Amino acid sequence: MMNPRLRSQHWFGGTDLNGFLHRAWIKAEGFADDAFQGRPVIGIANSWSEATNCNAHLRTVAEHVKRGVWRAGGFPLEFPVISLSEPLMKPTTMLFRNLMSMDVEECIRSLPFDGVVLLSGCDKTTPAMLMGAASADLPSIMVTGGPMLRGMFGTEEVGSGTDLWRYWDEFRAGRLDEESWCELESCFSRSSGHCMVMGTASTMASMAESLGMTLPGNAAIPAPDSRRLALSEATGKRIVEMVAEDLRPSRIMTREAFENAIRVDMAIGGSTNAIVHLPAIAGRVGVPLPLSLFDKLSRETPFIANVRPSGKYLMEDFFYAGGLPAVLAQLLPLLHGGAPTVTGRSLAENVRGARVRNSDVIVPLDRPLGREGGTVILQGNLCPDGAVLKQTAASPHLLRHRGRAVVFESKHDLMARVNDPALDVDETRVLVQKLGGPRGGPGMPEWGQLPIPEKLLRQGVKDMVRVSDARMSGTSYGTCVLHVAPESAVGGPLALVRNGDEIELDVPARRLVLHVPDEELARRRAQWTPPPPAFTRGYGKLYLDHVLQAPDGADFDFLRGGPGQDWKPYEPTSH
Ligand code: FES
């Protein structure tokens, strides 16, 4: 039966040869006529991969989405997209986030879908999906894979990454024996799902929910919990309704939605990576998100989620405490409650009745863990276009610090020298690493939690001020200045820092200053030469030729868009 309102009918509804071909070939999969004729076709973009452990259960999630699509009268077609494995993919998944977004966008644009369900999980797969779906702008809804169950090391609860970095330092300092270190390896990842602290995956799942792109409650349901499968089925039902309502990402991901997401990021002590991914997603729908907006909202938004690495608990506890709906309900006075969401209702309507079940995990707004949000934006002559620091995961005694730089010209240089007993370093020094930005890394790797030199670890030093143009894992902690822009590889002032220069960090004043006279910096600049390109062919060259700096989300210049630009979904012209 022809349904002229559906985009998919350009493929399946025609009476000409093309219509015959499209129907004949889909029937090769064993579908009967009435399985797809006249029904909305729902693409299920699946970033499942056995090489991405965080997403390895998404085939099961997809089956439950399909159940919902069938029940609502739609026709589901699951399709693969690139998967980005944070632990296994080298040199860094961030190098490939934009590539994945292009894969998602072009699959949505070129295939006969009326609506799309986006299945993601591991860090970069969520922003890449949202970027691609925003650019394609067909009705879209997301299900993330959910966090793992809490890690257990004996009777101690341990969180992905966060506790690993801590134990690694203990091991390096000789305070953890070899046997315990080996035992620890099996204790962190004991179920399906993504990292279960408020790392980048949990943060970006929370951003997707705050933006209104998931059903309420999606972000925190643990991966193995049956409620995630029930939510997946409900999502499958809902996308069919969204197609009928023509509810597209451009109607949901508005400026108000992004401001809501930034507020939530600040309130949950979210990953610094959100400060890169949100501008990239917003750039696809023509919404500018300057770093100054992040800092303004950070100053006005209390920190209320007591979850590692900024707090005490894990994502499982966060779910039992009410999850993101409880946070949103708490924050409503600060949010744009009328922002539309995939449910067809407003954000405020979605969280009506949501309550906090454990006020030690999600604390009241009037008794916050911190008066300000998790992340701050720094300015100064060392970072003319800004830098990022997660104050809730930093050491209070280092938030105002002045010290002489110990400079590493690259990650390679750092690995070669940082543990050298002869390295001239003490806990007052500022560790600086160059060539970690989008072009320098390349791909802006998560190198920003520079290792504390082993000789200082053995003296009991646990944190130092560290400065780089790299990112840091959302699971990490420490007084780490990140995303320094412009990056050193393009000649930002970070490129000019030398051993012994004095650097001043003043977080309350939002300042990062290199105390070197302008004339001396000009002299050094005249001597500076850019590093040779890391790639001269292939995708790597495309990346180097087009990647933007961190404040623009490290997206490609040619992928940014917005209303009025050529971003309509493709439709066959002849059928
Ligand atoms: Fe995938 Fe941490 S490794 S979310």
Coordinates of C-alpha atoms and ligand atoms in Angstrom, one line a residue:
M1 CA 0.0 0.0 0.0
M2 CA 1.4 3.4 -1.0
N3 CA 2.0 5.9 1.8
P4 CA 2.9 9.2 -0.1
R5 CA 3.9 11.0 3.1
L6 CA 6.9 8.6 3.6
R7 CA 10.3 9.4 2.2
S8 CA 10.9 5.6 1.9
Q9 CA 8.1 5.4 -0.7
H10 CA 10.5 7.0 -3.2
W11 CA 12.3 3.7 -3.0
F12 CA 9.5 1.2 -2.4
G13 CA 6.3 2.8 -3.7
G14 CA 7.1 3.4 -7.3
T15 CA 5.5 1.5 -10.2
D16 CA 8.5 1.9 -12.5
L17 CA 11.6 -0.3 -12.8
N18 CA 13.4 1.3 -9.8
G19 CA 10.4 0.5 -7.5
F20 CA 10.5 -3.1 -8.7
L21 CA 14.2 -3.3 -8.1
H22 CA 14.1 -1.9 -4.6
R23 CA 11.2 -4.2 -3.5
A24 CA 12.7 -7.2 -5.2
W25 CA 16.0 -6.8 -3.5
I26 CA 14.6 -6.2 0.0
K27 CA 12.5 -9.4 -0.5
A28 CA 15.8 -11.2 -0.9
E29 CA 16.0 -11.0 2.9
G30 CA 12.7 -12.9 3.2
F31 CA 10.4 -10.0 3.9
A32 CA 6.8 -10.4 2.7
D33 CA 5.1 -7.5 0.9
D34 CA 3.1 -6.4 3.9
A35 CA 6.1 -6.4 6.1
F36 CA 7.4 -3.2 4.5
Q37 CA 4.9 -1.9 2.0
G38 CA 3.5 1.4 3.2
R39 CA 5.2 1.2 6.6
P40 CA 7.7 3.8 7.9
V41 CA 11.2 2.4 7.4
I42 CA 13.2 2.8 10.5
G43 CA 17.0 2.5 10.2
I44 CA 18.8 1.2 13.3
A45 CA 22.3 2.6 13.2
N46 CA 24.4 0.1 15.1
S47 CA 27.9 0.8 16.3
W48 CA 28.1 -2.8 17.6
S49 CA 31.5 -4.3 17.4
E50 CA 33.4 -7.1 19.1
A51 CA 36.4 -4.8 19.0
T52 CA 34.4 -2.2 21.0
N53 CA 33.7 -4.0 24.3
C54 CA 31.5 -1.1 25.5
N55 CA 29.2 -1.6 22.5
A56 CA 29.4 -5.4 22.2
H57 CA 25.9 -6.0 23.6
L58 CA 24.2 -3.6 21.1
R59 CA 22.9 -6.4 18.8
T60 CA 20.7 -7.4 21.7
V61 CA 19.6 -3.8 22.2
A62 CA 18.8 -3.6 18.5
E63 CA 16.5 -6.7 18.7
H64 CA 14.5 -5.0 21.4
V65 CA 14.3 -1.7 19.4
K66 CA 13.0 -3.8 16.4
R67 CA 10.4 -5.3 18.6
G68 CA 9.1 -1.8 19.4
V69 CA 9.2 -0.7 15.7
W70 CA 7.2 -3.8 14.6
R71 CA 4.7 -3.3 17.4
A72 CA 4.1 0.3 16.2
G73 CA 3.7 -0.6 12.6
G74 CA 7.1 0.3 11.3
F75 CA 9.7 -1.7 9.3
P76 CA 13.1 -1.9 11.0
L77 CA 16.3 -2.2 9.1
E78 CA 19.5 -2.5 11.2
F79 CA 22.6 -1.3 9.6
P80 CA 26.3 -1.1 10.7
V81 CA 28.3 2.0 11.1
I82 CA 31.9 2.4 12.1
S83 CA 32.5 1.6 15.8
L84 CA 35.1 3.5 17.8
S85 CA 36.8 1.5 20.6
E86 CA 38.3 3.7 23.2
P87 CA 40.8 1.2 24.6
L88 CA 41.8 -0.6 21.4
M89 CA 41.8 2.0 18.6
K90 CA 45.1 3.8 18.0
P91 CA 46.4 6.4 17.9
T92 CA 43.1 7.8 19.3
T93 CA 39.4 7.4 18.6
M94 CA 39.1 11.1 18.4
L95 CA 41.0 11.0 15.1
F96 CA 38.0 9.0 13.8
R97 CA 35.0 10.7 15.4
N98 CA 34.4 13.0 12.5
L99 CA 34.8 10.0 10.1
M100 CA 32.1 8.1 12.0
S101 CA 29.8 11.1 11.9
M102 CA 30.2 11.2 8.1
D103 CA 29.4 7.5 7.9
V104 CA 26.3 8.0 10.0
E105 CA 25.2 11.1 8.1
E106 CA 25.7 9.5 4.6
C107 CA 24.0 6.2 5.5
I108 CA 21.0 8.1 6.8
R109 CA 20.9 10.4 3.8
S110 CA 21.4 7.7 1.2
L111 CA 19.2 4.8 2.4
P112 CA 15.4 4.6 2.4
F113 CA 14.8 5.6 6.0
D114 CA 12.0 7.6 7.4
G115 CA 13.5 7.7 10.9
V116 CA 16.5 6.4 12.6
V117 CA 17.4 4.9 16.0
L118 CA 21.1 5.6 17.0
L119 CA 22.8 2.9 19.1
S120 CA 26.0 4.0 20.8
G121 CA 27.9 3.6 24.0
C122 CA 31.7 4.0 24.1
D123 CA 32.9 7.6 24.4
K124 CA 33.1 8.9 20.8
T125 CA 30.3 6.8 19.4
T126 CA 27.6 9.0 21.0
P127 CA 28.8 12.4 19.8
A128 CA 29.6 11.0 16.3
M129 CA 26.0 9.6 16.1
L130 CA 24.5 12.9 17.2
M131 CA 26.7 14.9 14.8
G132 CA 25.8 12.7 11.8
A133 CA 22.1 12.6 12.7
A134 CA 22.0 16.4 13.2
S135 CA 23.5 16.9 9.7
A136 CA 21.1 14.4 8.0
D137 CA 18.1 15.8 10.0
L138 CA 15.7 12.9 9.6
P139 CA 13.6 12.0 12.7
S140 CA 16.1 10.4 15.1
I141 CA 16.3 9.0 18.6
M142 CA 19.2 7.6 20.6
V143 CA 19.6 4.6 22.9
T144 CA 23.0 4.3 24.6
G145 CA 24.3 1.0 25.8
G146 CA 24.4 2.0 29.5
P147 CA 27.2 1.8 32.1
M148 CA 28.7 -1.5 33.4
L149 CA 27.8 -2.8 36.8
R150 CA 30.2 -1.4 39.5
G151 CA 33.6 -2.9 39.6
M152 CA 34.6 -4.9 42.7
F153 CA 38.1 -5.5 43.9
G154 CA 37.5 -7.8 46.8
T155 CA 35.0 -5.9 48.8
E156 CA 36.1 -2.5 47.5
E157 CA 34.0 -0.8 44.8
V158 CA 36.2 0.3 41.9
G159 CA 35.4 2.6 39.0
S160 CA 36.6 2.3 35.4
G161 CA 39.7 4.3 34.8
T162 CA 39.4 6.5 37.9
D163 CA 40.5 3.8 40.3
L164 CA 42.8 2.2 37.8
W165 CA 44.9 5.4 37.5
R166 CA 45.0 5.6 41.3
Y167 CA 46.2 2.0 41.6
W168 CA 48.7 2.4 38.8
D169 CA 50.3 5.2 40.7
E170 CA 50.3 3.0 43.8
F171 CA 51.9 0.2 41.9
R172 CA 54.5 2.5 40.4
A173 CA 55.3 3.8 43.8
G174 CA 55.8 0.3 45.1
R175 CA 52.8 0.4 47.4
L176 CA 50.7 -2.3 45.6
D177 CA 52.2 -5.8 45.0
E178 CA 52.4 -7.6 41.7
E179 CA 49.7 -10.2 42.7
S180 CA 47.1 -7.6 43.6
W181 CA 47.9 -5.7 40.4
C182 CA 47.2 -8.9 38.4
E183 CA 44.0 -9.6 40.3
L184 CA 42.8 -6.0 39.7
E185 CA 42.8 -6.6 35.9
S186 CA 39.7 -8.8 36.1
C187 CA 37.8 -6.6 38.6
F188 CA 36.8 -3.5 36.6
S189 CA 34.9 -4.7 33.6
R190 CA 32.6 -7.4 34.9
S191 CA 29.6 -6.9 32.8
S192 CA 28.5 -5.5 29.4
G193 CA 28.3 -1.7 29.1
H194 CA 30.6 1.3 29.0
C195 CA 32.8 2.8 31.8
M196 CA 30.7 3.2 34.9
V197 CA 32.1 6.4 36.4
M198 CA 31.0 9.9 35.1
G199 CA 33.6 9.5 32.4
T200 CA 33.0 10.6 28.8
A201 CA 30.6 7.8 27.9
S202 CA 28.3 8.4 30.9
T203 CA 28.6 12.2 30.3
M204 CA 27.7 12.0 26.7
A205 CA 24.8 9.7 27.4
S206 CA 23.7 12.3 29.9
M207 CA 24.2 15.0 27.3
A208 CA 22.0 13.1 24.8
E209 CA 19.3 12.8 27.4
S210 CA 19.6 16.5 28.4
L211 CA 19.5 17.6 24.7
G212 CA 16.2 15.7 24.5
M213 CA 17.5 13.1 22.1
T214 CA 16.7 10.0 24.2
L215 CA 13.8 8.7 26.2
P216 CA 13.9 9.9 29.9
G217 CA 16.1 7.8 32.1
N218 CA 18.3 6.4 29.3
A219 CA 21.7 7.6 30.4
A220 CA 22.1 5.7 33.7
I221 CA 20.3 2.4 33.4
P222 CA 23.0 -0.3 33.8
A223 CA 23.7 -2.2 30.6
P224 CA 22.6 -5.6 31.9
D225 CA 19.5 -4.3 33.6
S226 CA 16.3 -5.5 31.9
R227 CA 14.9 -2.0 32.1
R228 CA 17.4 -1.0 29.4
L229 CA 15.8 -3.5 27.0
A230 CA 12.3 -2.3 27.9
L231 CA 13.5 1.3 27.2
S232 CA 14.9 0.1 23.9
E233 CA 11.5 -1.4 22.9
A234 CA 9.8 1.9 23.9
T235 CA 12.3 3.8 21.8
G236 CA 11.4 1.6 18.8
K237 CA 7.8 2.4 19.3
R238 CA 8.4 6.1 19.7
I239 CA 10.5 6.6 16.5
V240 CA 7.5 5.4 14.4
E241 CA 5.4 8.1 16.1
M242 CA 8.2 10.6 15.6
V243 CA 8.1 9.9 11.8
A244 CA 4.4 10.7 11.7
E245 CA 5.1 13.9 13.7
D246 CA 8.1 14.8 11.5
L247 CA 10.0 15.5 14.7
R248 CA 13.6 16.1 13.5
P249 CA 16.8 16.8 15.4
S250 CA 16.8 20.4 14.2
R251 CA 13.5 20.9 16.2
I252 CA 15.0 19.4 19.3
M253 CA 18.7 20.4 19.3
T254 CA 18.1 24.1 19.7
R255 CA 20.2 26.7 21.5
E256 CA 18.0 26.2 24.6
A257 CA 18.7 22.4 24.5
F258 CA 22.4 23.0 24.3
E259 CA 22.3 25.4 27.2
N260 CA 20.4 22.8 29.2
A261 CA 23.0 20.2 28.3
I262 CA 25.9 22.5 29.4
R263 CA 24.1 23.2 32.7
V264 CA 23.7 19.4 33.3
D265 CA 27.3 18.8 32.4
M266 CA 28.3 21.3 35.0
A267 CA 26.0 19.9 37.6
I268 CA 27.1 16.3 37.2
G269 CA 30.8 17.1 37.1
G270 CA 30.9 15.8 33.5
S271 CA 33.9 14.9 31.4
T272 CA 35.9 17.7 29.9
N273 CA 35.4 16.0 26.6
A274 CA 31.9 17.4 26.6
I275 CA 33.5 20.8 26.0
V276 CA 34.7 19.5 22.7
H277 CA 31.8 17.3 21.7
L278 CA 28.9 19.7 22.4
P279 CA 30.3 22.6 20.2
A280 CA 30.9 19.9 17.5
I281 CA 27.3 18.7 17.6
A282 CA 25.9 22.3 17.9
G283 CA 28.0 23.3 14.9
R284 CA 26.1 20.8 12.8
V285 CA 22.8 22.7 13.5
G286 CA 24.3 26.2 13.3
V287 CA 24.2 26.9 17.0
P288 CA 27.4 28.7 18.2
L289 CA 28.6 27.5 21.6
P290 CA 31.6 29.8 22.6
L291 CA 33.7 28.7 25.5
S292 CA 32.5 31.9 27.3
L293 CA 29.0 30.4 27.5
F294 CA 30.4 27.3 29.2
D295 CA 32.1 29.4 31.8
K296 CA 29.1 31.6 32.3
L297 CA 26.8 28.6 32.9
S298 CA 29.5 26.9 35.0
R299 CA 29.6 29.9 37.4
E300 CA 25.9 29.7 37.8
T301 CA 25.3 26.0 38.1
P302 CA 26.0 24.0 41.4
F303 CA 27.7 20.7 41.3
I304 CA 25.3 18.1 42.7
A305 CA 26.2 14.6 41.4
N306 CA 28.5 12.7 43.8
V307 CA 30.0 10.4 41.2
R308 CA 33.6 9.5 40.5
P309 CA 36.0 10.9 39.3
S310 CA 34.6 14.1 40.9
G311 CA 32.7 12.4 43.7
K312 CA 32.4 9.1 45.6
Y313 CA 29.8 6.9 43.9
L314 CA 29.5 5.0 40.7
M315 CA 26.9 5.1 37.9
E316 CA 25.0 2.2 39.3
D317 CA 24.4 4.2 42.5
F318 CA 23.5 7.2 40.4
F319 CA 20.8 5.1 38.6
Y320 CA 19.4 3.9 41.9
A321 CA 19.4 7.4 43.2
G322 CA 17.1 8.5 40.4
G323 CA 19.5 8.9 37.5
L324 CA 19.4 11.9 35.1
P325 CA 15.7 12.6 35.5
A326 CA 16.3 13.3 39.2
V327 CA 19.1 15.7 38.3
L328 CA 17.0 17.4 35.7
A329 CA 14.1 17.8 38.1
Q330 CA 16.5 19.3 40.7
L331 CA 18.0 21.7 38.1
L332 CA 14.6 22.7 36.5
P333 CA 14.7 26.3 38.0
L334 CA 18.0 26.8 36.0
L335 CA 16.9 25.0 32.8
H336 CA 14.8 25.9 29.7
G337 CA 12.0 23.5 30.9
G338 CA 10.0 24.1 27.7
A339 CA 12.6 22.6 25.4
P340 CA 11.1 20.0 23.1
T341 CA 12.3 16.4 23.3
V342 CA 11.9 13.2 21.4
T343 CA 8.9 12.2 23.6
G344 CA 6.9 15.0 22.0
R345 CA 6.7 16.6 25.4
S346 CA 8.9 19.2 27.0
L347 CA 11.9 18.5 29.2
A348 CA 10.0 19.7 32.2
E349 CA 7.0 17.4 31.4
N350 CA 9.4 14.5 31.0
V351 CA 10.8 14.7 34.5
R352 CA 7.7 15.7 36.3
G353 CA 7.5 13.4 39.3
A354 CA 11.2 12.4 39.1
R355 CA 12.6 12.3 42.6
V356 CA 15.9 11.8 44.3
R357 CA 16.1 8.5 46.2
N358 CA 19.5 9.0 47.7
S359 CA 20.4 12.5 48.5
D360 CA 24.0 11.6 49.2
V361 CA 24.5 10.6 45.6
I362 CA 22.4 13.4 44.0
V363 CA 22.5 16.2 46.6
P364 CA 20.0 19.0 47.0
L365 CA 20.5 22.2 44.9
D366 CA 20.7 24.3 48.0
R367 CA 23.3 22.1 49.6
P368 CA 25.6 21.4 46.6
L369 CA 28.9 19.7 46.6
G370 CA 30.3 22.8 44.9
R371 CA 28.9 26.2 44.4
E372 CA 30.0 26.2 40.7
G373 CA 30.0 23.6 38.0
G374 CA 32.6 20.9 37.3
T375 CA 34.5 22.5 34.5
V376 CA 36.0 26.0 34.1
I377 CA 37.3 27.9 31.1
L378 CA 40.7 29.6 31.5
Q379 CA 42.0 32.6 29.6
G380 CA 45.4 34.3 29.4
N381 CA 48.4 34.8 27.2
L382 CA 49.2 31.0 27.3
C383 CA 45.8 30.2 25.9
P384 CA 44.4 33.2 23.9
D385 CA 41.5 31.0 22.7
G386 CA 40.9 29.3 26.0
A387 CA 41.7 26.2 28.0
V388 CA 39.7 23.8 30.1
L389 CA 40.1 22.5 33.7
K390 CA 37.9 20.2 35.7
Q391 CA 38.0 21.9 39.1
T392 CA 35.9 19.2 40.8
A393 CA 38.6 16.6 40.0
A394 CA 41.5 18.9 40.8
S395 CA 43.4 19.4 44.1
P396 CA 42.1 22.4 46.0
H397 CA 45.6 23.4 47.1
L398 CA 46.7 23.7 43.4
L399 CA 43.9 25.8 42.1
R400 CA 46.1 28.8 42.7
H401 CA 49.6 27.9 41.8
R402 CA 52.7 29.5 40.3
G403 CA 55.6 27.3 39.3
R404 CA 58.4 26.9 36.8
A405 CA 57.8 24.7 33.8
V406 CA 59.2 21.3 33.0
V407 CA 58.7 21.1 29.3
F408 CA 58.2 18.0 27.2
E409 CA 58.3 18.7 23.5
S410 CA 56.0 15.8 22.7
K411 CA 54.4 12.7 24.2
H412 CA 57.4 10.7 23.0
D413 CA 59.8 13.1 24.8
L414 CA 57.7 12.8 27.9
M415 CA 57.7 9.0 27.9
A416 CA 61.5 9.0 27.4
R417 CA 62.3 11.4 30.3
V418 CA 59.5 11.7 32.8
N419 CA 60.8 8.9 35.1
D420 CA 64.5 9.8 34.6
P421 CA 65.9 10.1 38.2
A422 CA 68.0 13.0 36.9
L423 CA 64.9 15.0 35.8
D424 CA 65.0 18.4 37.4
V425 CA 61.5 18.3 38.9
D426 CA 59.8 18.7 42.3
E427 CA 56.1 19.0 43.3
T428 CA 56.1 22.8 42.8
R429 CA 56.9 22.6 39.1
V430 CA 54.4 22.7 36.3
L431 CA 54.6 19.8 33.8
V432 CA 54.0 21.0 30.2
Q433 CA 53.5 18.8 27.2
K434 CA 53.3 20.0 23.6
L435 CA 51.9 18.5 20.4
G436 CA 48.8 17.0 21.9
G437 CA 46.1 19.0 20.0
P438 CA 43.9 18.2 17.1
R439 CA 46.7 18.6 14.5
G440 CA 49.7 17.9 16.8
G441 CA 48.5 14.6 18.3
P442 CA 47.2 14.2 15.7
G443 CA 43.6 13.7 16.8
M444 CA 43.9 15.4 20.2
P445 CA 44.6 12.2 22.2
E446 CA 43.8 11.8 25.9
W447 CA 47.3 12.5 27.1
G448 CA 46.4 15.4 29.3
Q449 CA 46.7 13.6 32.6
L450 CA 50.5 13.7 32.4
P451 CA 52.1 11.1 34.6
I452 CA 53.6 12.2 37.9
P453 CA 57.3 11.4 37.8
E454 CA 58.0 8.2 39.7
K455 CA 60.6 9.7 42.0
L456 CA 57.9 12.2 43.2
L457 CA 55.3 9.4 43.5
R458 CA 57.6 7.6 45.9
Q459 CA 57.8 10.8 48.0
G460 CA 54.0 10.7 48.3
V461 CA 53.2 13.4 45.6
K462 CA 49.8 12.7 44.2
D463 CA 49.1 15.7 42.0
M464 CA 50.8 18.5 40.2
V465 CA 49.7 21.3 37.8
R466 CA 49.9 19.9 34.3
V467 CA 49.4 21.9 31.1
S468 CA 48.8 20.6 27.5
D469 CA 46.7 21.0 24.4
A470 CA 45.6 17.4 24.7
R471 CA 42.3 16.1 26.1
M472 CA 42.0 13.9 29.2
S473 CA 39.9 10.8 29.8
G474 CA 36.7 11.6 31.4
T475 CA 37.6 9.0 34.1
S476 CA 40.8 11.0 35.0
Y477 CA 41.5 13.5 37.7
G478 CA 44.1 15.9 38.8
T479 CA 45.0 19.5 38.3
C480 CA 45.3 19.2 34.5
V481 CA 44.9 22.2 32.2
L482 CA 43.6 20.8 28.9
H483 CA 42.6 21.9 25.4
V484 CA 45.0 24.9 25.3
A485 CA 44.1 26.8 22.2
P486 CA 45.5 27.6 19.8
E487 CA 47.4 24.3 20.0
S488 CA 51.2 24.2 19.9
A489 CA 51.3 22.5 16.5
V490 CA 49.9 25.6 14.8
G491 CA 52.1 27.9 16.7
G492 CA 50.0 28.7 19.8
P493 CA 51.9 30.2 22.7
L494 CA 52.2 26.8 24.2
A495 CA 54.7 26.1 21.5
L496 CA 57.0 28.8 22.9
V497 CA 57.2 27.6 26.5
R498 CA 60.7 26.7 27.7
N499 CA 62.1 24.9 30.7
G500 CA 62.1 27.2 33.7
D501 CA 59.5 29.6 32.4
E502 CA 57.1 30.6 35.2
I503 CA 53.4 29.7 34.7
E504 CA 50.6 30.9 36.9
L505 CA 47.3 29.1 37.3
D506 CA 44.5 30.9 39.0
V507 CA 41.3 29.0 38.7
P508 CA 39.1 31.4 40.8
A509 CA 40.2 34.2 38.5
R510 CA 40.1 31.9 35.4
R511 CA 43.7 32.8 34.5
L512 CA 46.5 30.9 32.9
V513 CA 49.5 33.1 32.4
L514 CA 53.0 32.5 31.0
H515 CA 55.2 35.0 32.8
V516 CA 57.6 35.7 29.9
P517 CA 57.9 39.2 28.4
D518 CA 56.2 39.8 25.1
E519 CA 59.5 40.7 23.4
E520 CA 61.0 37.4 24.4
L521 CA 58.0 35.5 23.1
A522 CA 58.2 37.4 19.8
R523 CA 61.9 36.4 19.6
R524 CA 61.0 32.8 20.2
R525 CA 58.2 32.9 17.7
A526 CA 60.5 34.1 15.0
Q527 CA 62.6 31.0 15.6
W528 CA 59.7 28.6 15.7
T529 CA 59.0 26.1 12.9
P530 CA 55.9 24.0 12.6
P531 CA 56.3 20.2 13.0
P532 CA 56.1 18.1 9.8
P533 CA 52.6 16.8 9.0
A534 CA 51.9 13.4 10.5
F535 CA 50.0 12.3 7.4
T536 CA 50.5 13.1 3.7
R537 CA 47.8 10.8 2.3
G538 CA 44.4 9.2 3.0
Y539 CA 42.0 10.0 5.8
G540 CA 44.8 11.3 7.9
K541 CA 45.6 14.0 5.4
L542 CA 41.9 14.9 5.1
Y543 CA 41.8 15.2 8.8
L544 CA 44.9 17.5 9.0
D545 CA 43.7 19.7 6.1
H546 CA 40.3 20.3 7.7
V547 CA 40.2 19.8 11.4
L548 CA 39.2 22.9 13.5
Q549 CA 40.7 23.8 16.9
A550 CA 39.2 22.5 20.2
P551 CA 36.9 25.5 20.9
D552 CA 35.1 24.6 17.6
G553 CA 34.8 21.0 18.7
A554 CA 37.6 19.7 16.5
D555 CA 35.1 19.1 13.7
F556 CA 35.9 19.4 10.1
D557 CA 35.4 22.9 8.6
F558 CA 33.3 21.5 5.7
L559 CA 30.9 19.6 8.0
R560 CA 29.6 22.5 10.0
G561 CA 26.2 23.6 8.9
G562 CA 22.9 25.0 9.9
P563 CA 19.5 26.1 8.6
G564 CA 19.6 27.3 5.1
Q565 CA 22.5 25.1 4.1
D566 CA 22.5 22.2 1.8
W567 CA 21.7 19.5 4.3
K568 CA 18.5 17.9 3.0
P569 CA 18.3 14.1 2.9
Y570 CA 18.8 12.6 -0.5
E571 CA 15.8 11.2 -2.3
P572 CA 15.9 9.2 -5.6
T573 CA 14.8 11.4 -8.4
S574 CA 13.7 8.7 -10.7
H575 CA 11.5 5.7 -9.7
Ligands
FES1 FE1 34.4 2.6 26.3 FE2 35.4 3.7 28.6 S1 36.3 2.3 27.2 S2 33.5 4.0 27.6

